[in-house]
mmCIF file of C-alpha atoms in Angstrom:
data_model
loop_
_atom_site.group_PDB
_atom_site.id
_atom_site.type_symbol
_atom_site.label_atom_id
_atom_site.label_comp_id
_atom_site.label_asym_id
_atom_site.label_seq_id
_atom_site.Cartn_x
_atom_site.Cartn_y
_atom_site.Cartn_z
ATOM 1 C CA MET L 22 -86.807 -110.055 -145.685
ATOM 2 C CA LYS L 23 -84.695 -109.016 -148.649
ATOM 3 C CA TYR L 24 -83.470 -106.036 -146.645
ATOM 4 C CA ASN L 25 -82.556 -108.276 -143.687
ATOM 5 C CA HIS L 26 -80.564 -110.621 -145.918
ATOM 6 C CA LYS L 27 -78.669 -107.711 -147.459
ATOM 7 C CA HIS L 28 -78.114 -106.221 -144.018
ATOM 8 C CA MET L 29 -76.748 -109.494 -142.700
ATOM 9 C CA ASN L 30 -74.359 -109.815 -145.634
ATOM 10 C CA LYS L 31 -73.024 -106.333 -144.925
ATOM 11 C CA ASP L 32 -72.577 -107.216 -141.245
ATOM 12 C CA ALA L 33 -70.787 -110.452 -142.140
ATOM 13 C CA GLU L 34 -68.439 -108.604 -144.496
ATOM 14 C CA ARG L 35 -67.682 -105.976 -141.864
ATOM 15 C CA TRP L 36 -67.113 -108.630 -139.237
ATOM 16 C CA ALA L 37 -64.753 -110.564 -141.541
ATOM 17 C CA ASP L 38 -62.841 -107.335 -142.252
ATOM 18 C CA ASP L 39 -62.478 -106.661 -138.520
ATOM 19 C CA ALA L 40 -61.259 -110.211 -137.918
ATOM 20 C CA LEU L 41 -58.764 -109.995 -140.806
ATOM 21 C CA ASN L 42 -57.446 -106.716 -139.401
ATOM 22 C CA SER L 43 -57.256 -108.027 -135.842
ATOM 23 C CA LEU L 44 -53.557 -108.807 -136.288
ATOM 24 C CA ASP L 45 -52.676 -105.192 -137.020
ATOM 25 C CA GLY L 46 -50.270 -103.797 -134.473
ATOM 26 C CA MET L 47 -49.572 -107.170 -132.895
ATOM 27 C CA SER L 48 -46.211 -107.812 -131.234
ATOM 28 C CA ARG L 49 -43.995 -110.868 -131.298
ATOM 29 C CA ALA L 50 -44.605 -113.578 -128.691
ATOM 30 C CA THR L 51 -41.511 -114.147 -126.559
ATOM 31 C CA ALA L 52 -39.966 -117.545 -125.989
ATOM 32 C CA ASN L 53 -39.391 -119.171 -122.604
ATOM 33 C CA PRO L 54 -36.225 -117.618 -121.054
ATOM 34 C CA PHE L 55 -34.964 -121.151 -120.299
ATOM 35 C CA LEU L 56 -35.273 -122.290 -123.901
ATOM 36 C CA TYR L 57 -31.496 -122.501 -124.398
ATOM 37 C CA THR L 58 -31.064 -124.732 -121.308
ATOM 38 C CA LYS L 59 -33.820 -127.030 -122.537
ATOM 39 C CA ILE L 60 -32.274 -127.243 -126.015
ATOM 40 C CA VAL L 61 -28.846 -128.135 -124.589
ATOM 41 C CA ALA L 62 -30.452 -130.839 -122.424
ATOM 42 C CA ARG L 63 -32.158 -132.260 -125.501
ATOM 43 C CA ILE L 64 -28.939 -132.255 -127.525
ATOM 44 C CA GLU L 65 -27.113 -134.054 -124.701
ATOM 45 C CA ALA L 66 -29.909 -136.620 -124.442
ATOM 46 C CA ASN L 67 -29.715 -137.183 -128.195
ATOM 47 C CA ALA L 68 -25.957 -137.668 -128.043
ATOM 48 C CA GLY L 69 -26.260 -141.368 -127.189
ATOM 49 C CA GLY L 70 -28.554 -144.278 -127.786
ATOM 50 C CA TRP L 71 -30.902 -145.172 -130.557
ATOM 51 C CA GLU L 72 -31.234 -141.661 -131.916
ATOM 52 C CA ASN L 73 -27.602 -141.786 -132.979
ATOM 53 C CA ALA L 74 -28.075 -145.158 -134.612
ATOM 54 C CA ALA L 75 -31.174 -143.933 -136.434
ATOM 55 C CA ARG L 76 -29.345 -140.824 -137.605
ATOM 56 C CA LEU L 77 -26.456 -142.973 -138.830
ATOM 57 C CA ILE L 78 -28.781 -145.306 -140.723
ATOM 58 C CA SER L 79 -30.649 -142.417 -142.338
ATOM 59 C CA ARG L 80 -27.448 -140.917 -143.759
ATOM 60 C CA PRO L 81 -26.903 -141.300 -147.527
ATOM 61 C CA ALA L 82 -23.320 -142.428 -146.856
ATOM 62 C CA PHE L 83 -24.640 -145.342 -144.805
ATOM 63 C CA ALA L 84 -27.056 -146.322 -147.593
ATOM 64 C CA LEU L 85 -24.226 -146.183 -150.170
ATOM 65 C CA ALA L 86 -21.905 -148.237 -147.962
ATOM 66 C CA SER L 87 -24.659 -150.843 -147.434
ATOM 67 C CA LEU L 88 -25.263 -151.003 -151.177
ATOM 68 C CA ALA L 89 -21.526 -151.424 -151.829
ATOM 69 C CA ILE L 90 -21.305 -154.290 -149.287
ATOM 70 C CA PHE L 91 -24.387 -155.918 -150.848
ATOM 71 C CA LEU L 92 -22.830 -155.726 -154.325
ATOM 72 C CA VAL L 93 -19.456 -157.087 -153.138
ATOM 73 C CA ILE L 94 -21.151 -160.053 -151.431
ATOM 74 C CA ASN L 95 -23.200 -160.752 -154.558
ATOM 75 C CA ILE L 96 -20.167 -160.595 -156.840
ATOM 76 C CA ALA L 97 -18.224 -162.871 -154.471
ATOM 77 C CA VAL L 98 -21.057 -165.425 -154.468
ATOM 78 C CA ILE L 99 -21.281 -165.365 -158.280
ATOM 79 C CA VAL L 100 -17.483 -165.750 -158.712
ATOM 80 C CA LYS L 101 -17.343 -168.572 -156.165
ATOM 81 C CA GLY L 102 -20.306 -170.269 -157.859
ATOM 82 C CA GLN L 103 -18.560 -170.098 -161.224
ATOM 83 C CA GLN L 104 -15.364 -171.541 -159.741
ATOM 84 C CA LYS L 105 -17.316 -174.377 -158.153
ATOM 85 C CA ALA L 106 -19.066 -175.135 -161.451
ATOM 86 C CA GLU L 107 -15.705 -175.215 -163.261
ATOM 87 C CA ASN L 108 -14.237 -177.528 -160.629
ATOM 88 C CA GLU L 109 -17.212 -179.851 -160.844
ATOM 89 C CA LEU L 110 -16.934 -179.951 -164.638
ATOM 90 C CA ALA L 111 -13.231 -180.712 -164.413
ATOM 91 C CA GLN L 112 -13.886 -183.443 -161.857
ATOM 92 C CA LYS L 113 -16.620 -184.936 -164.030
ATOM 93 C CA LEU L 114 -14.350 -184.946 -167.074
ATOM 94 C CA ASN L 115 -11.593 -186.521 -165.031
ATOM 95 C CA SER L 116 -13.822 -189.317 -163.744
ATOM 96 C CA GLU L 117 -15.170 -189.974 -167.253
ATOM 97 C CA GLN L 118 -11.610 -190.221 -168.522
ATOM 98 C CA MET L 119 -10.694 -192.657 -165.770
ATOM 99 C CA LEU L 120 -13.764 -194.775 -166.555
ATOM 100 C CA ALA L 121 -12.886 -194.781 -170.220
ATOM 101 C CA SER L 122 -9.301 -195.793 -169.568
ATOM 102 C CA GLU L 123 -10.451 -198.558 -167.188
ATOM 103 C CA PHE L 124 -12.808 -199.836 -169.877
ATOM 104 C CA MET L 125 -9.915 -199.943 -172.326
ATOM 105 C CA ASN L 126 -7.846 -201.925 -169.818
ATOM 106 C CA THR L 127 -10.652 -204.461 -169.373
ATOM 107 C CA GLN L 128 -10.936 -204.885 -173.128
ATOM 108 C CA ASN L 129 -7.225 -205.516 -173.379
ATOM 109 C CA TYR L 130 -7.407 -208.086 -170.573
ATOM 110 C CA GLN L 131 -10.214 -209.951 -172.341
ATOM 111 C CA LEU L 132 -8.206 -210.046 -175.534
ATOM 112 C CA VAL L 133 -5.273 -211.569 -173.707
ATOM 113 C CA GLU L 134 -7.518 -214.260 -172.272
ATOM 114 C CA ILE L 135 -8.852 -215.278 -175.715
ATOM 115 C CA ASN L 136 -5.334 -215.517 -177.100
ATOM 116 C CA ASP L 137 -4.374 -217.949 -174.331
ATOM 117 C CA MET T 13 -20.251 -110.824 -134.745
ATOM 118 C CA GLY T 14 -20.698 -111.148 -138.529
ATOM 119 C CA GLU T 15 -22.946 -113.868 -139.894
ATOM 120 C CA GLN T 16 -20.144 -115.627 -141.776
ATOM 121 C CA GLU T 17 -17.992 -115.696 -138.661
ATOM 122 C CA LEU T 18 -20.929 -117.032 -136.644
ATOM 123 C CA VAL T 19 -21.526 -119.809 -139.170
ATOM 124 C CA GLU T 20 -17.830 -120.772 -139.097
ATOM 125 C CA LEU T 21 -17.904 -120.933 -135.294
ATOM 126 C CA LEU T 22 -21.105 -122.983 -135.340
ATOM 127 C CA LYS T 23 -19.546 -125.397 -137.819
ATOM 128 C CA SER T 24 -16.568 -125.831 -135.498
ATOM 129 C CA GLY T 25 -18.989 -126.789 -132.684
ATOM 130 C CA ASP T 26 -18.551 -123.596 -130.650
ATOM 131 C CA GLU T 27 -21.152 -123.641 -127.843
ATOM 132 C CA ALA T 28 -20.967 -119.889 -127.196
ATOM 133 C CA ALA T 29 -21.820 -119.274 -130.855
ATOM 134 C CA PHE T 30 -24.741 -121.657 -130.558
ATOM 135 C CA LYS T 31 -26.008 -119.830 -127.472
ATOM 136 C CA TYR T 32 -25.701 -116.559 -129.389
ATOM 137 C CA MET T 33 -27.726 -117.997 -132.263
ATOM 138 C CA VAL T 34 -30.462 -119.301 -129.933
ATOM 139 C CA THR T 35 -30.803 -116.061 -127.962
ATOM 140 C CA SER T 36 -30.754 -113.946 -131.130
ATOM 141 C CA TRP T 37 -33.466 -115.859 -132.962
ATOM 142 C CA GLN T 38 -35.501 -117.697 -130.312
ATOM 143 C CA ASP T 39 -38.410 -115.210 -130.371
ATOM 144 C CA MET T 40 -38.533 -115.262 -134.168
ATOM 145 C CA VAL T 41 -38.623 -119.093 -134.219
ATOM 146 C CA TYR T 42 -41.093 -119.346 -131.318
ATOM 147 C CA ASN T 43 -43.477 -116.717 -132.729
ATOM 148 C CA THR T 44 -43.539 -118.374 -136.156
ATOM 149 C CA ALA T 45 -44.135 -121.811 -134.638
ATOM 150 C CA LEU T 46 -46.847 -120.369 -132.383
ATOM 151 C CA GLY T 47 -48.655 -118.833 -135.346
ATOM 152 C CA LEU T 48 -48.649 -122.190 -137.107
ATOM 153 C CA VAL T 49 -49.321 -124.691 -134.284
ATOM 154 C CA GLN T 50 -51.464 -122.320 -132.157
ATOM 155 C CA ASN T 51 -50.495 -123.794 -128.801
ATOM 156 C CA GLU T 52 -47.803 -122.381 -126.517
ATOM 157 C CA MET T 53 -46.422 -125.704 -125.261
ATOM 158 C CA ASP T 54 -46.370 -127.234 -128.734
ATOM 159 C CA ALA T 55 -44.688 -124.101 -130.105
ATOM 160 C CA GLU T 56 -41.963 -124.388 -127.469
ATOM 161 C CA ASP T 57 -41.420 -128.038 -128.385
ATOM 162 C CA VAL T 58 -41.151 -127.097 -132.047
ATOM 163 C CA ALA T 59 -38.727 -124.253 -131.218
ATOM 164 C CA GLN T 60 -36.502 -126.722 -129.348
ATOM 165 C CA ASP T 61 -36.643 -129.122 -132.297
ATOM 166 C CA VAL T 62 -35.685 -126.324 -134.673
ATOM 167 C CA PHE T 63 -32.520 -125.383 -132.788
ATOM 168 C CA VAL T 64 -31.535 -129.026 -132.227
ATOM 169 C CA LYS T 65 -31.920 -129.590 -135.968
ATOM 170 C CA ALA T 66 -29.943 -126.408 -136.715
ATOM 171 C CA TRP T 67 -27.098 -127.545 -134.413
ATOM 172 C CA GLU T 68 -26.998 -130.984 -135.996
ATOM 173 C CA SER T 69 -27.189 -129.863 -139.601
ATOM 174 C CA ILE T 70 -25.166 -126.640 -139.587
ATOM 175 C CA GLU T 71 -22.521 -128.500 -141.638
ATOM 176 C CA GLY T 72 -25.013 -128.565 -144.510
ATOM 177 C CA PHE T 73 -25.625 -124.810 -144.385
ATOM 178 C CA LYS T 74 -23.997 -123.439 -147.537
ATOM 179 C CA GLY T 75 -24.559 -119.758 -146.836
ATOM 180 C CA GLU T 76 -26.695 -119.286 -149.945
ATOM 181 C CA SER T 77 -29.351 -117.645 -147.789
ATOM 182 C CA LYS T 78 -29.277 -115.697 -144.543
ATOM 183 C CA LEU T 79 -29.085 -117.736 -141.335
ATOM 184 C CA SER T 80 -32.479 -116.327 -140.278
ATOM 185 C CA THR T 81 -34.058 -117.483 -143.573
ATOM 186 C CA TRP T 82 -32.607 -120.949 -142.994
ATOM 187 C CA LEU T 83 -34.035 -120.983 -139.453
ATOM 188 C CA TYR T 84 -37.440 -119.810 -140.720
ATOM 189 C CA ARG T 85 -37.388 -122.644 -143.252
ATOM 190 C CA ILE T 86 -36.644 -125.251 -140.566
ATOM 191 C CA THR T 87 -39.363 -123.731 -138.349
ATOM 192 C CA VAL T 88 -42.036 -123.916 -141.042
ATOM 193 C CA THR T 89 -41.064 -127.503 -141.935
ATOM 194 C CA LYS T 90 -41.008 -128.641 -138.292
ATOM 195 C CA SER T 91 -44.308 -126.900 -137.492
ATOM 196 C CA LEU T 92 -46.090 -128.423 -140.486
ATOM 197 C CA ASP T 93 -44.615 -131.864 -139.648
ATOM 198 C CA PHE T 94 -45.876 -131.437 -136.093
ATOM 199 C CA LEU T 95 -49.394 -130.544 -137.293
ATOM 200 C CA ARG T 96 -49.446 -133.527 -139.688
ATOM 201 C CA SER T 97 -48.418 -135.916 -136.931
ATOM 202 C CA LYS T 98 -51.010 -134.406 -134.554
ATOM 203 C CA LYS T 99 -53.718 -134.869 -137.183
ATOM 204 C CA ARG T 100 -52.623 -138.491 -137.741
ATOM 205 C CA LYS T 101 -52.758 -139.207 -133.982
ATOM 206 C CA LYS T 102 -56.203 -137.603 -133.702
ATOM 207 C CA ARG T 103 -57.506 -139.693 -136.603
ATOM 208 C CA PHE T 104 -56.019 -142.867 -135.107
ATOM 209 C CA ALA T 105 -57.600 -142.107 -131.699
ATOM 210 C CA TYR T 106 -60.951 -141.558 -133.415
ATOM 211 C CA VAL T 107 -60.737 -144.887 -135.278
ATOM 212 C CA GLN T 108 -59.756 -146.615 -132.021
ATOM 213 C CA SER T 109 -62.737 -145.056 -130.253
ATOM 214 C CA LEU T 110 -65.055 -146.410 -132.970
ATOM 215 C CA PHE T 111 -63.889 -149.937 -132.164
ATOM 216 C CA GLY T 112 -64.069 -149.304 -128.429
ATOM 217 C CA LEU T 113 -60.287 -149.618 -128.074
ATOM 218 C CA ASN T 114 -59.854 -146.122 -126.698
ATOM 219 C CA ASP T 115 -62.300 -144.762 -124.142
ATOM 220 C CA GLU T 116 -60.584 -141.370 -123.906
ATOM 221 C CA LEU T 117 -62.636 -138.545 -125.328
ATOM 222 C CA VAL T 118 -61.155 -136.700 -128.291
ATOM 223 C CA VAL T 119 -61.413 -133.144 -126.994
ATOM 224 C CA ASP T 120 -61.183 -130.130 -129.278
ATOM 225 C CA PRO T 121 -58.429 -127.712 -128.193
ATOM 226 C CA PRO T 122 -59.535 -124.470 -126.498
ATOM 227 C CA ASP T 123 -59.674 -121.234 -128.510
ATOM 228 C CA PHE T 124 -56.217 -119.879 -129.246
ATOM 229 C CA VAL T 125 -55.376 -116.350 -128.214
ATOM 230 C CA HIS T 126 -52.018 -115.107 -129.483
ATOM 231 C CA PRO T 127 -50.272 -113.239 -126.630
ATOM 232 C CA GLY T 128 -49.026 -110.520 -128.995
ATOM 233 C CA VAL T 129 -52.452 -109.397 -130.248
ATOM 234 C CA VAL T 130 -53.574 -106.048 -128.836
ATOM 235 C CA SER T 131 -56.154 -106.590 -126.103
ATOM 236 C CA GLU T 132 -59.188 -104.975 -127.789
ATOM 237 C CA LYS T 133 -58.706 -107.167 -130.864
ATOM 238 C CA LYS T 134 -58.121 -110.469 -129.053
ATOM 239 C CA GLN T 135 -61.715 -111.703 -129.399
ATOM 240 C CA MET T 136 -61.761 -111.043 -133.138
ATOM 241 C CA SER T 137 -58.389 -112.711 -133.604
ATOM 242 C CA VAL T 138 -59.734 -115.959 -132.079
ATOM 243 C CA ALA T 139 -62.066 -116.339 -135.068
ATOM 244 C CA LEU T 140 -59.240 -115.520 -137.460
ATOM 245 C CA PHE T 141 -56.895 -118.140 -135.971
ATOM 246 C CA LYS T 142 -59.689 -120.716 -136.100
ATOM 247 C CA ALA T 143 -60.253 -119.949 -139.791
ATOM 248 C CA LEU T 144 -56.488 -120.017 -140.382
ATOM 249 C CA ASN T 145 -56.448 -123.650 -139.281
ATOM 250 C CA THR T 146 -58.667 -124.635 -142.184
ATOM 251 C CA LEU T 147 -56.298 -123.275 -144.855
ATOM 252 C CA PRO T 148 -54.047 -125.498 -146.972
ATOM 253 C CA GLU T 149 -50.486 -125.717 -145.544
ATOM 254 C CA GLN T 150 -48.758 -123.432 -148.048
ATOM 255 C CA GLN T 151 -51.373 -120.677 -147.735
ATOM 256 C CA LYS T 152 -51.214 -120.908 -143.955
ATOM 257 C CA ALA T 153 -47.405 -120.718 -143.919
ATOM 258 C CA ALA T 154 -47.374 -117.716 -146.272
ATOM 259 C CA PHE T 155 -50.020 -115.919 -144.209
ATOM 260 C CA VAL T 156 -48.222 -116.524 -140.894
ATOM 261 C CA LEU T 157 -44.860 -115.388 -142.262
ATOM 262 C CA SER T 158 -46.382 -112.294 -143.819
ATOM 263 C CA ARG T 159 -48.971 -111.177 -141.235
ATOM 264 C CA ILE T 160 -47.614 -112.571 -137.944
ATOM 265 C CA GLU T 161 -43.880 -112.276 -138.597
ATOM 266 C CA GLY T 162 -44.231 -109.227 -140.819
ATOM 267 C CA LEU T 163 -41.955 -110.483 -143.624
ATOM 268 C CA ASN T 164 -42.227 -108.844 -147.034
ATOM 269 C CA HIS T 165 -43.136 -110.924 -150.102
ATOM 270 C CA LYS T 166 -39.497 -111.377 -151.167
ATOM 271 C CA GLU T 167 -38.535 -112.667 -147.714
ATOM 272 C CA VAL T 168 -41.522 -115.040 -147.663
ATOM 273 C CA SER T 169 -40.540 -116.353 -151.100
ATOM 274 C CA ASP T 170 -36.961 -116.955 -149.896
ATOM 275 C CA VAL T 171 -38.212 -118.916 -146.882
ATOM 276 C CA MET T 172 -40.702 -120.960 -148.897
ATOM 277 C CA GLY T 173 -38.313 -121.538 -151.796
ATOM 278 C CA THR T 174 -40.688 -120.044 -154.343
ATOM 279 C CA THR T 175 -41.150 -116.873 -156.402
ATOM 280 C CA VAL T 176 -42.636 -113.522 -155.350
ATOM 281 C CA PRO T 177 -45.661 -113.887 -157.716
ATOM 282 C CA ALA T 178 -46.316 -117.350 -156.256
ATOM 283 C CA VAL T 179 -46.297 -115.867 -152.733
ATOM 284 C CA GLU T 180 -48.636 -113.076 -153.827
ATOM 285 C CA SER T 181 -51.013 -115.648 -155.271
ATOM 286 C CA LEU T 182 -50.834 -117.762 -152.083
ATOM 287 C CA LEU T 183 -51.608 -114.720 -149.919
ATOM 288 C CA GLN T 184 -54.468 -113.622 -152.132
ATOM 289 C CA ARG T 185 -56.044 -117.076 -152.003
ATOM 290 C CA ALA T 186 -55.437 -117.277 -148.248
ATOM 291 C CA LYS T 187 -57.266 -113.971 -147.665
ATOM 292 C CA LEU T 188 -60.130 -115.003 -149.930
ATOM 293 C CA ASN T 189 -60.535 -118.338 -148.137
ATOM 294 C CA LEU T 190 -60.277 -116.700 -144.716
ATOM 295 C CA ARG T 191 -62.931 -114.152 -145.646
ATOM 296 C CA LYS T 192 -65.270 -116.925 -146.849
ATOM 297 C CA LYS T 193 -64.766 -118.914 -143.633
ATOM 298 C CA LEU T 194 -65.208 -115.879 -141.411
ATOM 299 C CA GLU T 195 -68.364 -114.719 -143.160
ATOM 300 C CA SER T 196 -69.928 -118.169 -143.043
ATOM 301 C CA SER T 197 -69.050 -118.581 -139.347
ATOM 302 C CA TYR T 198 -70.648 -115.170 -138.654
ATOM 303 C CA ARG T 199 -73.857 -116.247 -140.427
ATOM 304 C CA LYS T 200 -73.888 -119.546 -138.519
ATOM 305 C CA ASP T 201 -73.565 -117.778 -135.163
ATOM 306 C CA GLU T 202 -76.251 -115.189 -135.919
#
């Protein structure tokens, strides 16, 4: 039994060696002789359509340009928002001033009435 | 034609230069892809992908390595991507079959016989290629470049973007793992 086990291990080692050496003296596999024609056809097919769009989108330049546009839009919105807030404040102050001056006019009118 | 001149022509979009590049290196690219994907049709698809990618990205080639090294690098990347996507599809089909969404049987591919192996060693090489499929990606790539393409350790390290000692370690581990797999498959069959 012990001998059989040892014998089998030797066989397995020899077999593994043979398999590992089975690539010795191998030659290169050759490509299809029409490979170039097929490649050109694929390049031409890729020249239009979605593949181009996908390639464009995946470019770092596209990502940078998108980021720049995003930042410009954000800055524009913030600036416009600030301007609007300033205008509203100015309008509010203006209307308060008008109300105050109207109140003063009313007071004056009442005074005139008492004097009469 | 010198390599620098060829690169300049390729960058200018010269089709004759591209044809020259394809015919010069198509067997190298195809043989490497075949060693990695172990299927002739898939290897041809990968080889096409490699040259399409090379044509589209030649602008980015800085000439820091040889053109053949650059092509080897694209081939290894494309082949490993292909194998990853194939594995994903197989897993997805299996999950679908569990839920009864896909009735198609998931069939194991037939044994791969590399056409370049000498005829009396073909049967033994089938077991080796089967064992090769179980190796981690980097070990498999190093083994294919070294044993199937016959590159020396420096050339393999240039392709894989690593050092010579790292390649030696990868090859040593690959051989050890292959031996383990082969011995255990022998014991299983006996």
